[in-house]
Short mmCIF file of N, CA and C in Angstrom, two decimals:
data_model
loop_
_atom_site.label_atom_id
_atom_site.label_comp_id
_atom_site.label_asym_id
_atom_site.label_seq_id
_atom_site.Cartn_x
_atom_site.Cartn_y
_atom_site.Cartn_z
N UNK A 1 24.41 60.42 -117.76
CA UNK A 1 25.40 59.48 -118.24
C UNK A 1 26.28 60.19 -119.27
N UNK A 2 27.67 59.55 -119.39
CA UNK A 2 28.27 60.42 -120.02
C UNK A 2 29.23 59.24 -120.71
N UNK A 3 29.78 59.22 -121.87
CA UNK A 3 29.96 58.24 -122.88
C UNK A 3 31.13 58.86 -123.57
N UNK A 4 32.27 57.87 -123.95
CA UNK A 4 33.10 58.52 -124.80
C UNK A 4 33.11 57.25 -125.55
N UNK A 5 32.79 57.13 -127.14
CA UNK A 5 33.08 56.06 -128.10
C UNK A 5 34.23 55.73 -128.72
N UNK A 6 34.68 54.92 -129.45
CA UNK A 6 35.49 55.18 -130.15
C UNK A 6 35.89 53.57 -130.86
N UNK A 7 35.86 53.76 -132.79
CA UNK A 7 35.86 52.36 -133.22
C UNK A 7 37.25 52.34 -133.19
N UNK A 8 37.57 50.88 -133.08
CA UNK A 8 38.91 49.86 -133.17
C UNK A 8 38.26 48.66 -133.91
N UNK A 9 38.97 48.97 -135.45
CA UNK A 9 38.54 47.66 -136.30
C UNK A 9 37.02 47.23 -136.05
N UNK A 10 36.78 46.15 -136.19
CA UNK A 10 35.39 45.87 -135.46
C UNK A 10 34.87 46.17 -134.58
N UNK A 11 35.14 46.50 -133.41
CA UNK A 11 34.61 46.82 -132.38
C UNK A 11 34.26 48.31 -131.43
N UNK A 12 34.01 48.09 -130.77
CA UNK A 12 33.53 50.00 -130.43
C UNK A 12 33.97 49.81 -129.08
N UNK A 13 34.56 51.02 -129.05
CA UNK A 13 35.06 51.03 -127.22
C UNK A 13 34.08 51.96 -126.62
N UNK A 14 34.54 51.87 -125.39
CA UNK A 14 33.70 52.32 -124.64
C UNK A 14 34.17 53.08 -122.83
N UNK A 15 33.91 54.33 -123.16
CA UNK A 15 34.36 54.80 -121.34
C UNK A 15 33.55 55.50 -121.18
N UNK A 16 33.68 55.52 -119.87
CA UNK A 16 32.54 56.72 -119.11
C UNK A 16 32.93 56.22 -117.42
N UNK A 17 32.84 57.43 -116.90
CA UNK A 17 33.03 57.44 -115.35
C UNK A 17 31.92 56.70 -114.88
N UNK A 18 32.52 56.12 -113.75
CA UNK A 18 31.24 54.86 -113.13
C UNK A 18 30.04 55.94 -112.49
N UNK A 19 29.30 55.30 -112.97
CA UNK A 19 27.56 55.74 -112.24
C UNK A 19 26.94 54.08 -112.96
N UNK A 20 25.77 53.69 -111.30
CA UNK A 20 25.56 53.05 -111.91
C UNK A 20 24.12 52.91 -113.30
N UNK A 21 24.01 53.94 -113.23
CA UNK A 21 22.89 53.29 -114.55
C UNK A 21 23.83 53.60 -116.25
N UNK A 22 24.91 54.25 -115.56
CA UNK A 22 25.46 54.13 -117.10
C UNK A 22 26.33 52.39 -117.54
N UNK A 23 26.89 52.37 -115.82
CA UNK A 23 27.34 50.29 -116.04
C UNK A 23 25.91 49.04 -116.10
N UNK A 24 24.94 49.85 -115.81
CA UNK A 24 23.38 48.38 -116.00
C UNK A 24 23.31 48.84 -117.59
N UNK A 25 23.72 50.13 -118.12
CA UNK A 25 22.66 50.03 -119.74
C UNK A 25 24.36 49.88 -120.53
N UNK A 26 25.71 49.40 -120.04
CA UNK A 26 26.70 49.00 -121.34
C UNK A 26 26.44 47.44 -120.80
N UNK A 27 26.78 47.44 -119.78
CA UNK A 27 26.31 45.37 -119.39
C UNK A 27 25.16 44.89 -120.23
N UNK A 28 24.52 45.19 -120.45
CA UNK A 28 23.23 44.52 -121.30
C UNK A 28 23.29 44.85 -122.26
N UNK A 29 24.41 45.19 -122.92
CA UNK A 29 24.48 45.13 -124.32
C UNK A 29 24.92 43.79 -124.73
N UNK A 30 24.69 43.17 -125.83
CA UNK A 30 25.15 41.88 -126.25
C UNK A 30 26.90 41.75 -126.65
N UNK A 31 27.39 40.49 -126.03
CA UNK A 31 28.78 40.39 -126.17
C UNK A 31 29.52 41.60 -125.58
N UNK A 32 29.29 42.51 -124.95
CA UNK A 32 30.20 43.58 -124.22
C UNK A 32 31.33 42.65 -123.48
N UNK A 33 32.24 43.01 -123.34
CA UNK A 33 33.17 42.80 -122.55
C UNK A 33 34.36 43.68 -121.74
N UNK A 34 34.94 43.57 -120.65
CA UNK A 34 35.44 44.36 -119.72
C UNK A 34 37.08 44.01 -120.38
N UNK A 35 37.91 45.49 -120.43
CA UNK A 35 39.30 44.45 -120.78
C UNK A 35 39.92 45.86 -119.98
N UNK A 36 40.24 44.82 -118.60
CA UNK A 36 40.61 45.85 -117.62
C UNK A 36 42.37 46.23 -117.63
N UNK A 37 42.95 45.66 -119.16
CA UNK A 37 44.13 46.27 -118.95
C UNK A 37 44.26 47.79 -119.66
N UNK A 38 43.35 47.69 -120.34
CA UNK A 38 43.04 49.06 -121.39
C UNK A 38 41.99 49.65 -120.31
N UNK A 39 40.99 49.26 -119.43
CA UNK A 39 40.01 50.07 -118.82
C UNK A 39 39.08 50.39 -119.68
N UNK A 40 38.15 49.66 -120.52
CA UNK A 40 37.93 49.98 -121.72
C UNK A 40 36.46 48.91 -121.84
N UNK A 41 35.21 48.93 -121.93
CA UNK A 41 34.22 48.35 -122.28
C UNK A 41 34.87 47.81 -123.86
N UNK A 42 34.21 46.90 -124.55
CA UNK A 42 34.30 46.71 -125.71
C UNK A 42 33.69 45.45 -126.02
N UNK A 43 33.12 45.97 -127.60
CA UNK A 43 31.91 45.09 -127.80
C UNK A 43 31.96 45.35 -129.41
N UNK A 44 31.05 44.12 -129.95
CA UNK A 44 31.40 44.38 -131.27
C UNK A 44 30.37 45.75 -132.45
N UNK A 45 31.49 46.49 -133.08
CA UNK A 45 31.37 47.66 -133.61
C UNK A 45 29.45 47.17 -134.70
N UNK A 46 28.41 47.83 -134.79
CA UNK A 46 27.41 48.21 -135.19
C UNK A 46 26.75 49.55 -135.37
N UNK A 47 26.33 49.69 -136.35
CA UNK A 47 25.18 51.00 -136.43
C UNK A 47 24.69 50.61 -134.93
N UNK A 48 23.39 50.10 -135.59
CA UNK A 48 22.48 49.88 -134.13
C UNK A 48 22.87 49.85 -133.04
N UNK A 49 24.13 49.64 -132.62
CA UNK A 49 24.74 49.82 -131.21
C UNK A 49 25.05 51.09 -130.88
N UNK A 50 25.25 51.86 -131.84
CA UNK A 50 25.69 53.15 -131.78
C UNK A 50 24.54 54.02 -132.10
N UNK A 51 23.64 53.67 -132.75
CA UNK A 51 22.41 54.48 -132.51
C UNK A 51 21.86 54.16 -131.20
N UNK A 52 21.99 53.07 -130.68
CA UNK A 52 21.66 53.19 -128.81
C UNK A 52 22.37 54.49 -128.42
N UNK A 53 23.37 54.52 -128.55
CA UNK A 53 24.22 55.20 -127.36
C UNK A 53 23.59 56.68 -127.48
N UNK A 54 23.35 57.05 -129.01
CA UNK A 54 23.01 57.73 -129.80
C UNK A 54 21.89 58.67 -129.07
N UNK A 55 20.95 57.50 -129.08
CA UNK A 55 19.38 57.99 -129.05
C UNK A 55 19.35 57.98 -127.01
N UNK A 56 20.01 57.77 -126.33
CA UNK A 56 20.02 58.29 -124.89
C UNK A 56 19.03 59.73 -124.53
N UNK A 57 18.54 59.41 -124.22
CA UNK A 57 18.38 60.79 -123.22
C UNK A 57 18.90 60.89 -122.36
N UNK A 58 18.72 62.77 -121.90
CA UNK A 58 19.78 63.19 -120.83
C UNK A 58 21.26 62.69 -120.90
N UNK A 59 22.08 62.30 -121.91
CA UNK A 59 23.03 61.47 -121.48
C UNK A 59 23.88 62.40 -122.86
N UNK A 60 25.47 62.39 -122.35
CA UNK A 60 26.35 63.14 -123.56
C UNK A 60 27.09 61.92 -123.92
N UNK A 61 27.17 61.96 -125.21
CA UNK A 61 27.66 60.88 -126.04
C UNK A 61 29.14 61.45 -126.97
N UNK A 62 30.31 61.47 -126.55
CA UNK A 62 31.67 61.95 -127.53
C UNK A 62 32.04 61.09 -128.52
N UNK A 63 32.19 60.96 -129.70
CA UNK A 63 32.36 60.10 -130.52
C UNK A 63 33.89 60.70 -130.23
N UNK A 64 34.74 59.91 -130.80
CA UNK A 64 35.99 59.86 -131.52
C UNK A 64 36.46 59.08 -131.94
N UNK A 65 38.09 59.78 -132.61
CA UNK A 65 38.46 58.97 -133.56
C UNK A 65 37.87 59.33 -135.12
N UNK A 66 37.40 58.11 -135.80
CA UNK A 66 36.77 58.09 -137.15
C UNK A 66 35.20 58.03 -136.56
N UNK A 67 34.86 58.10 -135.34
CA UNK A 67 33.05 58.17 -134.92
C UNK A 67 32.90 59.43 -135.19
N UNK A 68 34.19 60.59 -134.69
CA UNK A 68 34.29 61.93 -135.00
C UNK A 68 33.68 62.43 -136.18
N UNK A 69 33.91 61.91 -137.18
CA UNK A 69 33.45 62.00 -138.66
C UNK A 69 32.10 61.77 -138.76
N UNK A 70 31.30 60.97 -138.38
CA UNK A 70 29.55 60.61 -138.38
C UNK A 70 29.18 61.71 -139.37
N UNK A 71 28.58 62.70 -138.50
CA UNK A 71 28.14 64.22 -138.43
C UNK A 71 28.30 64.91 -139.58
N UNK A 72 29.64 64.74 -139.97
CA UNK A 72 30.14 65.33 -141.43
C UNK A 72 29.76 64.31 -142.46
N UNK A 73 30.12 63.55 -142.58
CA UNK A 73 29.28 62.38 -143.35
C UNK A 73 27.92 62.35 -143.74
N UNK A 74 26.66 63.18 -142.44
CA UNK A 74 25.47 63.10 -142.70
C UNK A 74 25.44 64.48 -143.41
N UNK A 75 26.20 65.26 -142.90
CA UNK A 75 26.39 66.69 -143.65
C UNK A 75 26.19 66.80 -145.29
N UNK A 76 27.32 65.20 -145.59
CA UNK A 76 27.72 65.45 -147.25
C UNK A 76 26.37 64.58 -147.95
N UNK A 77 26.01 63.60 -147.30
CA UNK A 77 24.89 63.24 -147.57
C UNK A 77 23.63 64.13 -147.83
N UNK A 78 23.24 64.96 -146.82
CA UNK A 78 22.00 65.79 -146.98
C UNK A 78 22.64 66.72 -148.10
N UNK A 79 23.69 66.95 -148.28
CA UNK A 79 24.28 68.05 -149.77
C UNK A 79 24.39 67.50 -151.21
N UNK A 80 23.94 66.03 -150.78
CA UNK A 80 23.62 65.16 -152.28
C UNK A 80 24.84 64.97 -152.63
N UNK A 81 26.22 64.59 -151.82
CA UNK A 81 27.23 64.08 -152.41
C UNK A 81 27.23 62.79 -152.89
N UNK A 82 28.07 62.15 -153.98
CA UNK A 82 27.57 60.72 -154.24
C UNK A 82 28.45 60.04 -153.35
N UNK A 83 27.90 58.82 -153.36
CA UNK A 83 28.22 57.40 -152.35
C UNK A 83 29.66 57.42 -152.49
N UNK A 84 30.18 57.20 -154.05
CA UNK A 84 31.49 56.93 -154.16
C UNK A 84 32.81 58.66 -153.93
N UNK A 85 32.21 59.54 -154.05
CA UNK A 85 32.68 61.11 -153.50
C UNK A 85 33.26 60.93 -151.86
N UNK A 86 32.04 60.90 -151.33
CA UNK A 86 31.83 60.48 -149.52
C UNK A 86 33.36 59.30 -149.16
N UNK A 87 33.07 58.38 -149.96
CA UNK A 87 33.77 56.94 -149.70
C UNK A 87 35.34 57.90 -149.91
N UNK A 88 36.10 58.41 -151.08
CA UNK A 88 36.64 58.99 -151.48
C UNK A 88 37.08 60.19 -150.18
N UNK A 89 36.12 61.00 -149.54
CA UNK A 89 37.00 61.83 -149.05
C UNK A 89 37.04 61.28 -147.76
N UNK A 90 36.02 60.53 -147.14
CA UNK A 90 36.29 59.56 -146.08
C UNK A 90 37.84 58.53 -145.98
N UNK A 91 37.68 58.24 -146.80
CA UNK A 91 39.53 57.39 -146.74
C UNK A 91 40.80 58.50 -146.29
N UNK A 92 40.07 59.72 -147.75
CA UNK A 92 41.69 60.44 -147.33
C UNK A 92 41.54 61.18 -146.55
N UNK A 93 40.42 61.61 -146.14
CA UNK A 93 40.62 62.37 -144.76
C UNK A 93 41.04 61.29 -143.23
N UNK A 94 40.97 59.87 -143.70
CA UNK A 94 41.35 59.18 -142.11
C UNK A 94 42.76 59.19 -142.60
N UNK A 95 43.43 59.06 -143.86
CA UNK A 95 44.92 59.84 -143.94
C UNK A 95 45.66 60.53 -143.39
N UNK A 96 44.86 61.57 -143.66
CA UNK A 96 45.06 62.99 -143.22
C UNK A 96 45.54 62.91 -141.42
N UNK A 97 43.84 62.18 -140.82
CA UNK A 97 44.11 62.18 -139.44
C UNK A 97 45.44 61.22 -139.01
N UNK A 98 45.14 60.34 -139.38
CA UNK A 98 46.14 59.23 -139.14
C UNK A 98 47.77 59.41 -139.20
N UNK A 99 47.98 60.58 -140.54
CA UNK A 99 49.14 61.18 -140.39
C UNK A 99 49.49 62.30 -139.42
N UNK A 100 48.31 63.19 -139.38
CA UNK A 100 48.64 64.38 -137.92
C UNK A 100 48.42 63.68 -136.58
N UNK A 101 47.86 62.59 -136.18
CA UNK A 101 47.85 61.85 -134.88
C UNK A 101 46.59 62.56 -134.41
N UNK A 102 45.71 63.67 -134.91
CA UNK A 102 44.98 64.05 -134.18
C UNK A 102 43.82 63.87 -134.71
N UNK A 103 42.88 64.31 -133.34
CA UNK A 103 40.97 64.36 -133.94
C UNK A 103 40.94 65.12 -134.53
N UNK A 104 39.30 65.34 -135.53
CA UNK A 104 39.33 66.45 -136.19
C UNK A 104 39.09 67.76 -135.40
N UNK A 105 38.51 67.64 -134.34
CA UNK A 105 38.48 69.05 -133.49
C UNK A 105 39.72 69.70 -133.27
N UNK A 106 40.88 69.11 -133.22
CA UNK A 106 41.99 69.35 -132.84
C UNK A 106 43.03 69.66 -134.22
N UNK A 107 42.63 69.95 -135.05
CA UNK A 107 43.46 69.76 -136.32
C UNK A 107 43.39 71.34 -136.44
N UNK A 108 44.21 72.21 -137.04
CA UNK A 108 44.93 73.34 -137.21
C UNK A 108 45.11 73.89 -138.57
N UNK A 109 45.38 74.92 -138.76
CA UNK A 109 45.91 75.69 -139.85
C UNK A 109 47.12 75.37 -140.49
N UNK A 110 47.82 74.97 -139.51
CA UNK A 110 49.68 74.30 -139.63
C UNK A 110 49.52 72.97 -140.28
N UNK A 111 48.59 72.12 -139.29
CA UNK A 111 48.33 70.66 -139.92
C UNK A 111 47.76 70.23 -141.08
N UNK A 112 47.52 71.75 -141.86
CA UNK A 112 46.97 71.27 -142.81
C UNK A 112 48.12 71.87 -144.19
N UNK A 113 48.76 72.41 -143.42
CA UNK A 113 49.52 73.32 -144.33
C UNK A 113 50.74 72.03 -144.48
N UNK A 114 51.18 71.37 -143.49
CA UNK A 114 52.08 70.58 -143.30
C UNK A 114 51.77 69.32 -144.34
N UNK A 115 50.79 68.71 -143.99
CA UNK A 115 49.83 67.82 -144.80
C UNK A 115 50.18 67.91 -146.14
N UNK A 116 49.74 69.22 -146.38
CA UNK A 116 49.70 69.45 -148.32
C UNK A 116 51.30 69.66 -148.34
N UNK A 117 51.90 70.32 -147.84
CA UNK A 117 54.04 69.97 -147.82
C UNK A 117 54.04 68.73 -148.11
N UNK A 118 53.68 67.94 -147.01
CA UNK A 118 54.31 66.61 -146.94
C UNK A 118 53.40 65.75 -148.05
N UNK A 119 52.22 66.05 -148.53
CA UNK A 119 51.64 65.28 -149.65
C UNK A 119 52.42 65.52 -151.02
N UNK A 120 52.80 66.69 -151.17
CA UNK A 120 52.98 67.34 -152.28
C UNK A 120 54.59 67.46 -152.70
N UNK A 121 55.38 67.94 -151.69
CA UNK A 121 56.50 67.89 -152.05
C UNK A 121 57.62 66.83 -151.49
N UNK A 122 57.26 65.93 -150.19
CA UNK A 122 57.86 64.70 -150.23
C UNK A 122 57.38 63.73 -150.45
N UNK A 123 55.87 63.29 -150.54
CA UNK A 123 55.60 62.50 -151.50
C UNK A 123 55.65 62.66 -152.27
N UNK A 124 55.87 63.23 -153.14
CA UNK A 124 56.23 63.79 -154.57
C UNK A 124 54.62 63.03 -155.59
N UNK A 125 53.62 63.43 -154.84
CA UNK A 125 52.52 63.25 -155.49
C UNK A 125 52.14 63.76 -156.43
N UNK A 126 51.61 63.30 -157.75
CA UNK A 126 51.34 63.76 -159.03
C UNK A 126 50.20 64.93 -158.56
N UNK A 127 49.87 65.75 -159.31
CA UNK A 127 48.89 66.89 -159.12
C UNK A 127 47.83 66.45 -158.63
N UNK A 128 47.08 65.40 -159.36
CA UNK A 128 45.71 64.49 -159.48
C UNK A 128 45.98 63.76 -158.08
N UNK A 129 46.61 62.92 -158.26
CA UNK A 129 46.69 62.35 -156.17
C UNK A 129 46.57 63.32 -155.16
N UNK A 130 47.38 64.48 -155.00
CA UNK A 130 47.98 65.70 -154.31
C UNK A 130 46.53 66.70 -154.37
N UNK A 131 45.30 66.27 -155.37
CA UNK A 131 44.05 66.66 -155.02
C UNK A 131 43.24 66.18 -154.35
N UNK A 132 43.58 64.88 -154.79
CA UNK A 132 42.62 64.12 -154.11
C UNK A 132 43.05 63.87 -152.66
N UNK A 133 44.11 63.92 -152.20
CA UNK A 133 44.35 63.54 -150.79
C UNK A 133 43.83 64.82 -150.04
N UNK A 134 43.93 66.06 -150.64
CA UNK A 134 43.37 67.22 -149.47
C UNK A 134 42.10 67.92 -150.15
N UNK A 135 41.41 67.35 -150.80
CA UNK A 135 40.48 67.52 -151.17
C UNK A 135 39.37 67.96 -150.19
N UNK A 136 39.38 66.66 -149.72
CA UNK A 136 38.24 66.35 -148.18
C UNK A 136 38.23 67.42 -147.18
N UNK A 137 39.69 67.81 -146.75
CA UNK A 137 39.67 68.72 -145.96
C UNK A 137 39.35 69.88 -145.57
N UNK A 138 38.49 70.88 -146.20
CA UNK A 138 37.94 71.64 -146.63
C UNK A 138 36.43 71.66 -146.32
N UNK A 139 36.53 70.72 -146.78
CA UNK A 139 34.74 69.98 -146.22
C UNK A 139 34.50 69.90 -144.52
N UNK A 140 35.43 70.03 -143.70
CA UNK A 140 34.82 69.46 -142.59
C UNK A 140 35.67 70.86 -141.27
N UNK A 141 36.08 72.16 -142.30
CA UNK A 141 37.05 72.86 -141.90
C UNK A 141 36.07 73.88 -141.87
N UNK A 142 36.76 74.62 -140.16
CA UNK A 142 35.49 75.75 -139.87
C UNK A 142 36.29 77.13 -141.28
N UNK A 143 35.39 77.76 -141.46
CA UNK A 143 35.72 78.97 -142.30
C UNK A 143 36.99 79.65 -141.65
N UNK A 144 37.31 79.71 -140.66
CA UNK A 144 38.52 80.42 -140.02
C UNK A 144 39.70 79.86 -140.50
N UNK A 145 39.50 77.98 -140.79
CA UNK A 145 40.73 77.28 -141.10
C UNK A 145 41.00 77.05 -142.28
N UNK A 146 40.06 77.80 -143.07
CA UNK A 146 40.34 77.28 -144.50
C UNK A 146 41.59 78.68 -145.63
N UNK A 147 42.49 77.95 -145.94
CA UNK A 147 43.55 78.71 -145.77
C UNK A 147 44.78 78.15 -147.36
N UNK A 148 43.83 77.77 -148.00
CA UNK A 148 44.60 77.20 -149.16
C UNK A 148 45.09 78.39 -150.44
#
């Protein structure tokens, strides 16, 4: 089985190419629903729903979007970052994405260079904001991309 996630507000979407034991185990999830103009399972967003998908065997599970982030999140956690740090670079890094349009796999050397331009010199962000908005990014950036 093969799974691509992805949250919208409350809820968690859901695709994967038809086989059927991957359509008997999203149907029996509670409240799922079919919204065949998007092509799109969807059901309402939970941990526990997502640790199902999670805990599969044999089965590949793609988060995206802000699911993309999980992983790094447990990262800053096991590094003893505090609750309110995490919360902090979690916001401005969905910024970040939200302003380049892209996942984090897909984010660049340029996009980040652009980012801190456009944080810094047309937002005309004070020093202290203009840290805190690219702060995060760094954190979740392979060593090749880190370029400040």
């Amino acid at each position: 089985m093969h799974f691509r996630l992805k949250r919208k507000g409350n809820f968690l979407l859901v695709r994967f190419p038809y086989d059927r034991a991957s359509y008997d185990f999203v149907r029996a999830l509670p409240k799922v629903k079919w919204d065949p103009e998007k092509k799109v399972w969807a059901l309402p967003f939970s941990e526990q729903t997502l640790d199902r998908f999670l805990g599969l065997k044999h089965s590949t599970v793609k988060l995206e979007g802000e699911l993309a982030l999980r992983p790094w999140i447990q990262s800053l956690k096991l590094e003893n970052f505090s609750r309110r740090t995490i919360q902090s670079y979690y916001s401005n890094l969905l910024s970040f994405l939200k302003w380049s349009g892209k996942s984090p796999d897909e984010i660049s050397k340029q996009d980040i260079r652009s980012f801190i331009e456009f944080s810094f010199l047309e937002k005309r962000l004070s020093p202290a904001s203009y840290l805190d908005n690219v702060q995060a990014i760094p954190t979740i950036e392979t060593e090749e991309m880190i370029c400040f």
